[in-house]
Short mmCIF file of C-alpha atoms in Angstrom, two decimals:
data_model
loop_
_atom_site.label_atom_id
_atom_site.label_comp_id
_atom_site.label_asym_id
_atom_site.label_seq_id
_atom_site.Cartn_x
_atom_site.Cartn_y
_atom_site.Cartn_z
CA UNK A 1 6.15 -24.66 18.16
CA UNK A 2 3.84 -21.89 17.15
CA UNK A 3 1.81 -19.45 19.19
CA UNK A 4 -1.75 -18.49 18.38
CA UNK A 5 -4.18 -16.02 19.85
CA UNK A 6 -7.16 -18.02 21.09
CA UNK A 7 -10.03 -16.13 22.69
CA UNK A 8 -7.69 -13.28 23.57
CA UNK A 9 -4.98 -15.47 25.12
CA UNK A 10 -1.72 -16.36 23.40
CA UNK A 11 -1.08 -20.11 23.64
CA UNK A 12 1.82 -22.26 22.47
CA UNK A 13 0.85 -25.13 20.19
CA UNK A 14 2.77 -28.22 19.20
CA UNK A 15 3.02 -28.81 15.45
CA UNK A 16 0.19 -31.37 15.69
CA UNK A 17 -2.01 -28.92 17.56
CA UNK A 18 -1.16 -26.19 15.05
CA UNK A 19 -2.20 -28.45 12.15
CA UNK A 20 -5.45 -29.29 13.94
CA UNK A 21 -6.00 -25.60 14.76
CA UNK A 22 -5.50 -24.54 11.14
CA UNK A 23 -7.73 -27.26 9.73
CA UNK A 24 -10.48 -26.60 12.29
CA UNK A 25 -10.62 -22.87 11.64
CA UNK A 26 -13.71 -22.25 9.56
CA UNK A 27 -13.53 -20.17 6.42
CA UNK A 28 -10.57 -17.87 6.34
CA UNK A 29 -7.03 -19.11 6.83
CA UNK A 30 -3.76 -17.43 7.73
CA UNK A 31 -2.70 -18.09 4.13
CA UNK A 32 -5.54 -15.82 2.95
CA UNK A 33 -4.18 -12.98 5.07
CA UNK A 34 -0.59 -13.64 3.95
CA UNK A 35 -1.61 -13.63 0.30
CA UNK A 36 -3.45 -10.31 0.61
CA UNK A 37 -0.60 -8.72 2.57
CA UNK A 38 1.85 -9.92 -0.06
CA UNK A 39 -0.31 -8.50 -2.85
CA UNK A 40 -0.49 -5.11 -1.16
CA UNK A 41 3.22 -5.03 -0.32
CA UNK A 42 4.18 -5.92 -3.89
CA UNK A 43 1.83 -3.23 -5.20
CA UNK A 44 3.83 -0.51 -3.43
CA UNK A 45 7.23 -2.24 -3.38
CA UNK A 46 7.62 -4.76 -6.19
CA UNK A 47 10.52 -7.21 -5.91
CA UNK A 48 12.67 -5.20 -8.33
CA UNK A 49 12.18 -2.05 -6.25
CA UNK A 50 13.06 -3.88 -3.04
CA UNK A 51 16.26 -5.20 -4.63
CA UNK A 52 17.18 -1.75 -5.94
CA UNK A 53 16.55 -0.21 -2.50
CA UNK A 54 18.79 -2.80 -0.83
CA UNK A 55 21.56 -2.13 -3.34
CA UNK A 56 21.18 1.65 -3.04
CA UNK A 57 21.07 1.54 0.76
CA UNK A 58 24.31 -0.44 0.71
CA UNK A 59 25.90 2.23 -1.50
CA UNK A 60 24.74 4.98 0.85
CA UNK A 61 26.09 3.17 3.91
CA UNK A 62 29.44 2.72 2.19
CA UNK A 63 29.47 6.38 1.23
CA UNK A 64 28.89 7.43 4.83
CA UNK A 65 31.63 5.06 5.98
CA UNK A 66 34.03 6.46 3.38
CA UNK A 67 33.07 10.13 3.15
CA UNK A 68 31.34 10.62 6.48
CA UNK A 69 28.15 12.14 5.12
CA UNK A 70 25.48 12.19 2.44
CA UNK A 71 24.38 15.03 0.20
CA UNK A 72 20.97 16.57 0.76
CA UNK A 73 19.60 14.64 -2.24
CA UNK A 74 21.02 11.40 -0.84
CA UNK A 75 19.52 12.13 2.58
CA UNK A 76 16.14 12.74 0.94
CA UNK A 77 16.50 9.49 -1.00
CA UNK A 78 17.31 7.62 2.21
CA UNK A 79 14.32 9.19 3.98
CA UNK A 80 11.99 8.08 1.18
CA UNK A 81 13.36 4.53 1.31
CA UNK A 82 12.91 4.41 5.09
CA UNK A 83 9.31 5.63 4.80
CA UNK A 84 8.44 2.97 2.24
CA UNK A 85 10.11 0.26 4.30
CA UNK A 86 8.24 1.42 7.43
CA UNK A 87 4.98 0.97 5.53
CA UNK A 88 6.01 -2.54 4.43
CA UNK A 89 6.88 -3.42 8.03
CA UNK A 90 3.57 -2.02 9.28
CA UNK A 91 1.69 -4.20 6.80
CA UNK A 92 3.70 -7.24 7.87
CA UNK A 93 2.93 -6.54 11.52
CA UNK A 94 -0.79 -6.13 10.77
CA UNK A 95 -0.74 -9.35 8.77
CA UNK A 96 0.91 -11.19 11.68
CA UNK A 97 -1.70 -9.78 14.05
CA UNK A 98 -4.60 -10.84 11.82
CA UNK A 99 -3.14 -14.30 11.13
CA UNK A 100 -3.02 -14.97 14.88
CA UNK A 101 -6.72 -14.27 15.42
CA UNK A 102 -9.29 -17.00 15.66
CA UNK A 103 -11.43 -16.59 13.77
CA UNK A 104 -9.79 -14.34 11.24
CA UNK A 105 -12.06 -11.31 10.79
CA UNK A 106 -14.00 -11.15 7.54
CA UNK A 107 -12.73 -7.60 6.94
CA UNK A 108 -9.05 -8.62 7.09
CA UNK A 109 -8.43 -7.26 3.56
CA UNK A 110 -9.89 -3.87 4.48
CA UNK A 111 -7.76 -3.76 7.64
CA UNK A 112 -4.63 -4.47 5.62
CA UNK A 113 -5.63 -1.91 2.97
CA UNK A 114 -6.06 0.73 5.69
CA UNK A 115 -2.44 0.18 6.74
CA UNK A 116 -1.28 0.22 3.12
CA UNK A 117 -3.09 3.50 2.49
CA UNK A 118 -2.04 5.19 5.75
#
């Protein structure tokens, strides 16, 4: 069961109602918002960079567990990774918010870009 924001109220829909809701929505679809959010996320954090960050974060966690601390350079590296990931999460949250609206605002791409450029 999915929830959707309808006229300012969050309602729970059965899968049949969700299908009807999606097909009845004129013009823009949640998939349009998802695609734009994905494009923007991949522009700042391509898949290869995300994989490298995951691997590096694992190394840093292990280092802290083993040695108890990180060097200043490692702390700066971790801070930069956290900042990038916070931006990705902010774009995902904005995408979720926009996808739930009915109708989806025509300026959804600009709203996502504003988060990406913040």
